[in-house]
Amino acid sequence: MDLIGNLATGFSVALTVANLAYCLAGAVIGTLIGVLPGIGPVATMAMLLPITATLPPTSSLIMLAGIYYGAQYGGSTTAILINLPGESSSSVTTIDGYQMARRGRAGPALAAAAIASFFAGSVSTLVIALFALPLTAVALRFGPPEYFALMVFGLVSSVALASGSTLKAIGMILLGLLLGLVGTDLYTGAPRFTFGSMDLADGIDFVAVAVGVFGLSEILRNLEDESPTRSAAIQKVSGLWPSREDLRRIVAPTLRGTFIGAALGILPGGGALLSAFAAYTIEKKLSRNSREFGSGAIEGVAAPESANNAGAQTSFIPMLTLGIPSNPVMALMIGAMIMQGIAPGPNVATEKPELFWGVIASMWVGNAMLVLLNLPLIGIWVRLLSIPYYVLFPAIVAFCAIGVYSVDNNAFDLFEVTVFGLLGYALVKLDCEPAPLVLGFILGPMIEEHFRRSMIISLGDPSVFVTRPISAGLLFLAAVALVIVSLPAIASKREKVFVDE
Amino acid sequence: MITNAKDLATCGIFIAFGVFFAATALGTLDVGSAMRMGPGYFPLLLAGLLILIGIVIGVRGFVSTSAPLQPAPWRAVLMISLAPIIFGVTVRGLGLPAAIFLSTCAAAMASRRMSVPRAVIVSGAIAVFSTAVFVYALRLPMPVVGSWLSGS
């Protein structure tokens, strides 16, 4: 069977000594930043992007992927032990995980999180392998109008699934698209919005935008309130292994969580956070032990942890098969591919099978490493939390500066970091989510190219987007999604969901 | 009057960017027609939509309320913004360790819990650490001693 052959190719790539080392490095860095609040996978990947550009393409993607799912694991550790989600996607885990820890059951909670995550990671690796080729085959038949419609659908659903005001998210997308267009026009060579600056001729540097909007503005937000919030009171973790009763109780929640996460992860804008929240809510309704939820139910740990891991992983599907990022992390992966000289899109699977399947196989390897790494080393991770923030954030600023500078050795990129840090912070203060802006920024040039090509094919007739069935269908879905999130009943419920986080 | 300050400010930012891009597109770029699009066509379209969204948010801002804006930590905003600029200006002239030291000192002073001696110690440690990791271990092409210091 093809699938087995492909996976064999993948594992032969992923299991080379060098790639195992990069996978481990990614997973360790990911866990580290997952444990540390105040620095997320996006800023870290942006920082390391220039360094990975010196590696072979497959190794660099393997390492970056490791950072992403490693952060999901790390985030849950602090969520359980000190009621502080290292990553936003672990925030639901704090509800029951911390309660378990307070009752001296931190060990089983951590083990349940690790087992559920590992199971979800393994299943979703298979899901990616199963779905990747059929989707690629469909995508290869896409013309410019279909691609345009697909990107519109992607951007709209990222709005639907983002928190906060729908209008503001649309505005952020438009602003991102416009900023993405700065630079030389591909068709005519005309410089756009550069004001004669050579530094802007190649466009605004993506790494600078990501570091500014996610790195600096996050630091500023953390510095708003400097009262010490981290409790050093960490119970000693004893009795790591869950009882047979615990294991029995987490089977069904893990299965359901994996399914929910895998399904939501594929959607643009979905990914880990929403998956975790949905899984917890559904589990609370379905579980026979729903009374225990909120006071230390092990199901309340297993369900969101399996879902956030599954969601984190299946969000690779649109990126690998269509070349379309569904969240900022995937936008960075695409940025990494472009820096390596690989054109993202459906051709990657056929032209670079060793890269495509190597990255997929490495996710399973990485998940296995994380289980081995996390459970025995919990003590070390927890000790990291005693590093005070006033030591941490200057180091983050320094690494950001070095990372951005090393892309092109150009000081101008650092000025862009400051500009986007300030813009990002101002917009966050006004309740505008930065993620849609970054998605728009990455997609800006692509969406314009497909728009212009479509209009050339159709001789200037915009109806081309609705007369071709696939394109019409995608635009229809986008419209439906927009209408649904604007309905007052849904809108108020949505607000409540994201407040509950 | 009941207004939503956050929405009004967002409206202002969106409209400012929209007008800026639209005016630049109209002023400096060939817009073309739907049949034969110039480099200015798509930006103009997007800028128009952005202005429209800005207006709607603005109108909504006059009829709703929001939680009051939390004051920004101005010292942090200033120091954190300066740090990348200091690094960018000095890295070639002073070399990586010195540039990191200066920019990290600035960044460190963003925290109200930071004192000058502490900032110097923290920044010194970060400068040594990053030089070891990035220049010697990862071999990024960055000077340890910059051109201003080596006299070339």
XYZ file of C-alpha atoms in Angstrom:
653
model
C 0.000 0.000 0.000
C 1.114 3.508 -0.798
C 0.585 4.830 2.693
C 2.926 2.306 4.243
C 5.565 2.919 1.603
C 5.301 6.649 2.153
C 5.488 6.341 5.911
C 8.516 4.080 5.490
C 10.174 6.802 3.429
C 9.264 9.272 6.133
C 10.673 7.212 8.967
C 13.874 6.513 7.076
C 14.338 10.286 6.899
C 13.164 11.056 10.420
C 15.263 8.362 12.058
C 18.644 9.502 10.757
C 20.909 10.568 13.604
C 21.004 14.187 12.507
C 17.234 14.503 12.185
C 16.658 12.735 15.491
C 18.941 15.314 17.058
C 17.079 18.242 15.481
C 13.757 16.733 16.464
C 14.991 16.383 20.049
C 16.366 19.919 20.013
C 13.028 21.241 18.781
C 11.082 19.256 21.364
C 13.337 20.400 24.228
C 13.223 24.059 23.187
C 9.484 23.757 22.733
C 8.980 22.272 26.199
C 11.205 24.969 27.674
C 9.267 27.867 26.209
C 6.018 26.015 26.865
C 6.892 25.959 30.563
C 7.965 29.587 30.627
C 5.022 31.927 30.458
C 5.571 35.115 28.519
C 7.210 33.520 25.537
C 5.259 31.471 23.042
C 6.075 29.213 20.115
C 5.528 31.978 17.551
C 8.127 34.337 18.959
C 10.549 31.456 19.498
C 10.153 30.132 15.982
C 10.553 33.633 14.581
C 13.747 34.003 16.587
C 15.143 30.679 15.418
C 13.996 30.965 11.801
C 17.231 32.533 10.561
C 19.295 29.902 12.335
C 17.304 27.015 10.899
C 17.774 28.529 7.451
C 21.340 27.261 7.585
C 20.160 23.658 8.115
C 18.958 21.318 5.360
C 15.255 22.040 4.600
C 13.873 18.828 6.116
C 15.848 19.195 9.336
C 14.811 22.803 9.756
C 11.110 21.990 9.378
C 11.435 19.003 11.718
C 12.979 21.212 14.377
C 10.420 24.003 13.984
C 7.553 21.505 14.159
C 9.099 20.071 17.325
C 9.035 23.506 18.946
C 5.333 23.813 18.253
C 4.098 20.526 19.680
C 6.763 20.595 22.397
C 5.237 23.847 23.614
C 1.845 22.143 23.948
C 3.390 19.566 26.296
C 5.345 22.112 28.291
C 2.346 24.364 28.705
C 0.329 21.638 30.349
C 3.014 20.915 32.948
C 2.811 24.367 34.478
C -0.955 24.433 34.073
C -1.239 21.399 36.328
C 1.505 22.160 38.831
C 1.064 25.852 39.507
C -2.241 26.795 37.889
C -0.443 28.845 35.269
C -0.904 27.877 31.640
C 2.454 28.209 29.890
C 0.563 28.331 26.607
C -2.929 29.624 26.019
C -4.009 26.207 24.745
C -3.404 24.712 28.177
C -5.614 27.190 29.967
C -8.499 24.723 30.172
C -6.216 22.133 31.729
C -5.686 24.364 34.746
C -9.314 23.884 35.830
C -9.107 20.238 36.788
C -5.359 19.679 36.551
C -4.499 22.142 39.293
C -7.258 20.791 41.515
C -5.773 17.323 41.161
C -2.335 18.679 42.052
C -3.717 20.376 45.149
C -5.101 17.047 46.288
C -1.691 15.471 45.935
C -2.543 13.818 42.637
C -0.187 15.880 40.483
C 1.585 12.727 39.330
C -1.453 11.017 37.816
C -2.576 14.346 36.293
C 0.771 14.827 34.580
C 0.818 11.227 33.452
C -2.740 11.484 32.128
C -1.797 14.631 30.210
C 1.270 12.965 28.739
C -0.493 9.730 27.815
C -3.468 11.548 26.295
C -1.174 13.860 24.350
C 0.925 11.002 23.074
C -2.096 9.039 21.961
C -3.579 12.085 20.227
C -0.248 12.888 18.607
C 0.091 9.364 17.231
C -3.439 9.267 15.859
C -3.209 12.666 14.248
C 0.099 11.784 12.610
C -1.827 8.962 10.940
C -4.658 11.345 10.068
C -2.201 13.678 8.381
C -0.671 10.804 6.448
C -4.118 9.593 5.337
C -5.507 12.972 4.305
C -2.437 14.529 2.828
C -2.336 12.761 -0.518
C -6.045 12.959 -1.467
C -6.102 16.672 -0.552
C -2.964 17.266 -2.543
C -4.538 15.560 -5.542
C -7.581 17.838 -5.295
C -5.416 20.904 -4.851
C -3.370 20.142 -7.941
C -6.475 20.662 -10.050
C -7.079 24.113 -8.551
C -6.790 27.129 -10.812
C -6.279 30.734 -9.698
C -9.983 31.384 -8.884
C -10.098 28.304 -6.640
C -6.960 29.382 -4.842
C -8.326 32.857 -4.368
C -11.576 31.466 -2.970
C -9.694 29.053 -0.726
C -7.624 31.873 0.768
C -10.700 34.008 1.313
C -12.322 31.044 3.043
C -9.223 30.534 5.144
C -9.061 34.154 6.223
C -12.772 34.342 6.974
C -12.739 31.217 9.092
C -9.758 32.526 11.007
C -12.022 35.446 11.900
C -14.861 33.168 12.880
C -12.670 31.206 15.244
C -10.710 34.129 16.672
C -11.790 35.692 19.919
C -13.149 39.188 20.172
C -14.928 41.409 17.694
C -15.524 40.042 14.196
C -15.303 43.476 12.584
C -11.990 44.235 14.198
C -10.602 40.878 13.072
C -11.649 41.613 9.475
C -10.012 45.010 9.733
C -6.826 43.379 11.025
C -6.830 40.974 8.069
C -7.210 43.846 5.594
C -4.431 45.777 7.306
C -2.218 42.679 7.186
C -2.968 42.124 3.487
C -2.072 45.739 2.712
C 1.171 45.599 4.686
C 2.010 42.370 2.859
C 1.758 44.210 -0.472
C 4.494 46.692 0.392
C 7.458 46.100 -1.920
C 8.007 45.464 -5.590
C 4.959 44.533 -7.680
C 5.545 41.102 -9.236
C 3.844 41.894 -12.545
C 5.162 45.331 -13.410
C 8.215 45.693 -11.189
C 6.785 48.928 -9.854
C 7.821 49.711 -6.267
C 4.748 50.042 -4.076
C 4.500 52.065 -0.862
C 8.290 52.101 -0.524
C 8.866 55.879 -0.837
C 12.098 55.211 -2.644
C 13.538 53.204 0.233
C 15.692 50.326 -0.975
C 15.155 48.615 2.364
C 11.464 48.262 1.596
C 11.912 47.121 -2.014
C 11.743 43.467 -0.941
C 8.770 44.181 1.255
C 8.491 44.350 5.002
C 10.455 41.555 6.637
C 8.118 38.838 7.887
C 10.332 37.821 10.785
C 10.411 41.441 11.950
C 6.616 41.624 11.859
C 6.197 38.362 13.749
C 8.809 39.230 16.378
C 7.408 42.728 16.841
C 3.747 41.811 16.971
C 4.082 38.644 19.029
C 7.386 39.100 20.853
C 7.725 42.728 21.900
C 4.043 43.462 22.348
C 3.679 40.386 24.568
C 6.543 41.601 26.750
C 4.899 45.010 27.047
C 1.652 43.387 28.065
C 3.433 41.377 30.741
C 5.143 44.508 32.051
C 1.801 46.211 32.617
C 1.410 44.354 35.841
C 4.597 43.397 37.601
C 3.212 42.226 40.871
C 4.674 38.794 41.500
C 2.109 36.215 40.459
C 4.171 33.087 40.352
C 3.856 31.019 43.440
C 6.967 29.113 44.279
C 4.863 26.726 46.307
C 5.118 23.627 44.212
C 4.167 20.378 45.793
C 6.573 17.572 45.401
C 5.415 15.291 42.651
C 5.113 11.778 43.938
C 3.442 8.632 42.658
C 3.638 9.426 39.000
C 1.733 6.439 37.751
C -2.016 6.625 37.509
C -4.039 3.828 39.037
C -5.871 1.306 36.885
C -9.074 3.153 37.719
C -7.538 6.401 36.416
C -6.467 4.723 33.200
C -9.938 3.302 32.652
C -11.470 6.724 33.151
C -9.286 8.497 30.618
C -9.832 6.098 27.696
C -13.076 7.561 26.371
C -12.237 11.237 27.003
C -8.924 10.779 25.217
C -10.613 9.200 22.211
C -13.241 11.932 22.008
C -10.690 14.672 22.605
C -8.464 13.327 19.857
C -11.356 13.254 17.420
C -12.522 16.785 18.254
C -9.003 18.159 18.125
C -8.162 16.470 14.839
C -11.341 17.809 13.223
C -11.030 21.388 14.525
C -7.304 21.550 13.873
C -7.817 21.234 10.127
C -10.012 24.321 10.030
C -8.171 27.559 9.414
C -7.790 29.563 12.574
C -8.657 26.519 14.657
C -5.755 24.704 16.160
C -4.969 23.968 19.718
C -6.820 26.523 21.867
C -10.292 26.073 20.437
C -9.897 22.273 20.332
C -9.015 22.117 24.000
C -11.947 24.267 24.979
C -14.462 22.362 22.863
C -13.238 19.000 24.138
C -13.528 20.085 27.764
C -17.036 21.436 27.306
C -18.252 18.322 25.522
C -16.623 16.009 28.048
C -18.283 17.872 30.886
C -21.667 17.191 29.273
C -21.025 13.557 28.391
C -19.052 12.261 31.317
C -20.612 10.097 33.986
C -18.411 11.936 36.477
C -19.509 15.391 35.384
C -20.106 16.370 39.017
C -16.388 16.060 39.658
C -15.498 18.487 36.883
C -13.897 21.589 38.309
C -12.716 19.844 41.432
C -10.129 17.508 39.996
C -11.629 15.118 37.454
C -8.953 13.276 35.539
C -11.225 13.326 32.480
C -10.968 17.125 32.558
C -7.243 16.785 32.034
C -7.184 14.015 29.462
C -9.824 15.464 27.127
C -8.375 18.959 26.550
C -4.806 17.701 26.520
C -5.513 15.132 23.826
C -7.518 17.715 21.876
C -4.924 20.470 21.943
C -2.223 18.113 20.809
C -4.349 16.643 18.031
C -5.394 20.128 16.935
C -1.835 21.396 16.951
C -0.850 18.571 14.671
C -3.667 18.440 12.183
C -3.247 22.169 11.610
C -0.246 21.057 9.539
C -2.622 19.563 6.949
C -3.632 22.762 5.109
C -0.067 24.018 5.357
C 1.559 20.888 3.932
C -1.011 20.086 1.263
C -2.222 23.488 0.092
C 0.552 25.797 1.196
C -1.989 27.795 3.183
C -1.291 28.665 6.801
C -4.162 28.199 9.232
C -2.498 29.988 12.142
C 0.584 32.144 12.765
C 2.746 29.126 13.584
C 1.986 27.624 10.190
C 2.652 31.011 8.593
C 6.133 30.781 10.087
C 6.578 27.246 8.733
C 5.696 28.598 5.294
C 8.150 31.420 5.839
C 10.799 28.806 6.670
C 10.039 26.898 3.462
C 10.284 30.043 1.354
C 13.608 30.906 2.979
C 14.797 27.433 1.998
C 13.792 28.027 -1.597
C 10.821 25.634 -1.519
C 7.559 26.887 -3.010
C 4.837 25.839 -0.543
C 1.813 24.168 -2.076
C 0.508 20.841 -3.341
C 3.686 20.215 -5.300
C 5.719 19.684 -2.147
C 4.320 16.175 -1.608
C 5.228 14.974 -5.094
C 8.440 16.870 -5.658
C 9.940 16.535 -2.191
C 8.480 13.327 -0.757
C 11.381 12.890 1.640
C 10.684 16.324 3.143
C 6.928 15.890 3.227
C 6.865 12.416 4.783
C 9.991 13.027 6.822
C 8.308 15.908 8.642
C 5.143 13.846 9.194
C 7.066 10.862 10.567
C 9.166 13.120 12.761
C 6.005 14.272 14.542
C 5.396 10.781 15.830
C 9.043 10.408 16.811
C 8.932 13.794 18.514
C 5.803 12.892 20.461
C 7.447 9.727 21.723
C 10.502 11.734 22.771
C 8.311 14.195 24.632
C 6.737 11.484 26.773
C 10.158 10.155 27.682
C 11.494 13.644 28.216
C 8.668 15.214 30.132
C 7.767 12.738 32.791
C 11.239 12.107 34.229
C 12.446 15.678 33.809
C 9.476 17.459 35.344
C 11.587 18.531 38.307
C 13.984 20.412 36.056
C 11.223 22.140 34.092
C 9.569 23.277 37.260
C 12.785 24.710 38.608
C 12.965 26.925 35.505
C 9.949 28.755 36.796
C 11.992 30.285 39.559
C 13.789 32.450 36.971
C 12.320 35.891 37.581
C 10.675 37.662 34.660
C 12.996 40.637 34.898
C 15.849 38.339 33.888
C 13.843 36.528 31.280
C 12.461 39.373 29.220
C 15.760 41.172 28.519
C 17.090 37.835 27.262
C 14.041 37.448 25.025
C 14.612 40.947 23.628
C 18.276 40.117 22.965
C 17.482 36.847 21.179
C 14.774 38.547 19.126
C 17.226 41.238 18.031
C 19.901 38.699 17.075
C 17.375 36.521 15.258
C 15.958 39.359 13.193
C 19.349 40.821 12.412
C 20.768 37.503 11.241
C 18.125 37.137 8.485
C 19.779 39.739 6.259
C 22.388 41.416 8.454
C 20.356 44.549 7.928
C 19.807 47.037 10.743
C 16.665 48.333 9.050
C 14.832 45.113 9.967
C 15.347 45.985 13.639
C 13.669 49.341 13.189
C 10.732 47.448 11.689
C 10.625 45.299 14.835
C 10.183 48.403 16.971
C 7.497 49.826 14.684
C 5.530 46.575 14.648
C 6.040 46.028 18.349
C 4.420 49.386 19.057
C 1.672 48.911 16.466
C 0.952 45.417 17.754
C 0.814 46.576 21.353
C -1.465 49.509 20.520
C -3.850 47.242 18.615
C -3.879 44.616 21.351
C -4.765 47.326 23.858
C -7.725 48.152 21.612
C -8.877 44.498 21.660
C -7.665 43.749 18.132
C -6.182 40.262 17.914
C -2.782 40.256 16.177
C -3.046 36.758 14.630
C -5.340 37.740 11.705
C -2.964 40.569 10.817
C -0.032 38.173 10.528
C -2.080 35.679 8.486
C -3.117 38.488 6.153
C 0.455 39.657 5.887
C 1.670 36.229 4.706
C -1.263 35.720 2.349
C -1.281 39.265 0.902
C 1.009 38.701 -2.072
C -0.413 35.215 -2.784
C -4.034 36.281 -2.709
C -3.341 39.260 -4.965
C -1.487 37.094 -7.458
C -4.376 34.634 -7.722
C -6.891 37.461 -7.888
C -5.103 39.149 -10.748
C -4.514 35.909 -12.627
C -8.183 34.982 -12.309
C -9.241 38.346 -13.650
C -6.866 38.001 -16.585
C -8.297 34.557 -17.398
C -11.842 35.884 -17.188
C -11.014 39.042 -19.154
C -11.961 41.275 -16.274
C -15.238 39.580 -15.395
C -15.473 39.075 -11.608
C -18.227 36.459 -12.007
C -15.458 33.908 -12.611
C -15.327 33.374 -8.861
C -18.933 32.226 -8.661
C -19.331 30.356 -11.938
C -16.642 27.767 -11.184
C -18.157 25.249 -8.762
C -15.280 24.746 -6.311
C -14.571 28.435 -6.043
C -18.279 29.243 -5.685
C -18.640 26.588 -2.987
C -15.702 27.909 -0.959
C -16.919 31.505 -1.189
C -20.398 30.349 -0.187
C -18.953 28.617 2.889
C -17.023 31.759 3.733
C -20.194 33.838 3.482
C -22.118 31.359 5.650
C -19.359 31.440 8.269
C -19.481 35.239 8.333
C -23.262 35.313 8.681
C -23.214 32.737 11.461
C -20.682 34.587 13.603
C -22.558 37.851 13.120
C -25.886 36.428 14.335
C -26.584 38.054 17.689
C -27.285 34.774 19.478
C -24.041 33.193 18.304
C -22.064 36.371 18.809
C -22.974 36.628 22.477
C -22.292 32.934 23.031
C -18.936 33.310 21.299
C -18.004 36.121 23.596
C -18.887 34.011 26.566
C -16.776 31.102 25.322
C -13.709 33.240 25.000
C -14.272 34.954 28.301
C -14.467 31.620 30.056
C -11.005 30.743 28.888
C -22.472 60.850 25.933
C -21.798 57.142 25.923
C -18.868 56.190 23.744
C -16.534 53.274 23.375
C -13.027 54.708 23.426
C -11.433 51.499 22.206
C -13.690 51.293 19.166
C -13.179 54.944 18.317
C -9.398 54.584 18.503
C -9.513 51.429 16.363
C -11.667 53.305 13.867
C -9.076 56.073 13.748
C -6.179 53.663 13.159
C -7.991 51.673 10.462
C -9.139 54.793 8.606
C -5.679 56.358 8.850
C -4.059 53.284 7.329
C -6.813 52.955 4.732
C -6.523 56.579 3.629
C -2.744 56.329 3.583
C -2.711 53.250 1.343
C -5.523 54.513 -0.877
C -3.940 57.926 -1.373
C -0.510 56.430 -2.077
C -1.998 53.929 -4.526
C -3.909 56.662 -6.354
C -1.021 59.082 -6.268
C 1.953 56.929 -7.165
C 0.661 53.768 -8.807
C -1.147 52.839 -11.989
C -4.556 51.535 -10.945
C -5.592 50.149 -14.338
C -8.936 48.491 -15.025
C -10.562 45.225 -13.961
C -9.477 43.773 -17.307
C -5.890 44.951 -17.066
C -5.066 45.563 -13.433
C -2.248 47.864 -12.528
C -0.154 47.553 -9.373
C -2.507 49.933 -7.587
C -5.799 48.091 -8.211
C -5.767 45.474 -5.471
C -4.310 47.777 -2.765
C -6.947 50.384 -3.567
C -9.672 47.756 -3.250
C -8.344 46.589 0.138
C -7.802 50.123 1.406
C -11.401 50.998 0.484
C -12.672 47.988 2.437
C -10.486 48.893 5.420
C -11.886 52.447 5.494
C -15.391 51.002 5.321
C -14.740 48.643 8.248
C -13.192 51.544 10.154
C -16.303 53.644 9.661
C -18.620 50.853 10.824
C -16.496 50.305 13.951
C -16.540 54.055 14.548
C -20.326 54.253 14.303
C -20.611 51.328 16.682
C -18.192 53.094 19.020
C -20.671 55.913 19.529
C -23.465 53.666 20.699
C -21.660 51.205 22.955
C -19.391 51.276 25.947
C -16.192 49.487 26.810
C -14.110 48.786 29.828
C -11.805 51.760 30.371
C -8.382 51.520 28.770
C -5.697 50.353 31.162
C -2.844 52.848 31.271
C 0.181 51.767 29.260
C 3.473 51.216 31.090
C 5.172 54.175 29.421
C 8.632 53.493 30.747
C 8.462 49.929 29.415
C 7.082 51.094 26.073
C 9.972 53.538 25.648
C 12.771 51.230 26.790
C 11.554 48.140 24.939
C 11.162 50.157 21.710
C 14.664 51.550 22.065
C 16.339 48.174 22.545
C 16.122 46.858 18.929
C 17.089 50.280 17.580
C 20.180 50.461 19.799
C 21.140 46.970 18.690
C 20.620 47.819 15.016
C 22.680 51.002 15.209
C 25.603 49.563 17.146
C 25.981 45.922 16.071
C 28.227 46.634 13.124
C 30.305 49.285 14.831
C 30.695 47.792 18.296
C 30.317 44.092 17.597
C 27.768 41.626 18.931
C 28.634 41.450 22.654
C 28.713 45.217 23.159
C 25.560 45.781 21.093
C 23.717 43.088 23.036
C 24.946 44.515 26.324
C 23.734 48.047 25.536
C 20.380 47.050 24.103
C 19.715 44.566 26.909
C 20.545 47.213 29.513
C 17.935 49.448 27.925
C 15.386 46.631 27.774
C 16.076 45.589 31.362
C 15.366 49.089 32.640
C 11.826 48.681 31.316
C 10.991 46.788 34.475
C 10.178 48.800 37.551
C 11.756 46.065 39.629
C 15.136 46.593 37.999
C 18.055 48.504 39.472
C 21.111 49.689 37.528
C 23.617 47.225 39.056
C 21.207 44.377 38.500
C 20.645 45.452 34.885
C 24.401 45.509 34.286
C 24.837 42.004 35.693
C 21.879 40.544 33.790
C 22.904 42.214 30.523
C 26.525 41.179 30.887
C 25.500 37.571 31.388
C 23.159 37.668 28.388
C 25.860 39.269 26.213
C 28.408 36.577 27.105
C 25.879 33.795 26.681
C 24.597 34.951 23.289
C 28.071 35.558 21.924
C 29.062 32.032 22.929
C 25.927 30.484 21.456
C 25.416 32.523 18.295
C 28.932 33.418 17.214
C 30.992 30.469 18.429
C 28.530 27.559 18.540
C 26.107 28.415 15.728
C 28.681 30.376 13.714
C 26.418 33.212 12.668
C 28.434 35.740 10.675
C 28.474 38.547 13.255
C 31.510 40.475 14.422
C 32.692 40.071 18.026
C 34.664 43.306 17.779
C 33.020 45.917 15.593
C 34.534 48.192 12.965
C 34.500 51.269 15.229
C 36.686 49.481 17.760
C 39.083 47.681 15.456
C 39.854 50.925 13.689
C 39.010 49.721 10.196
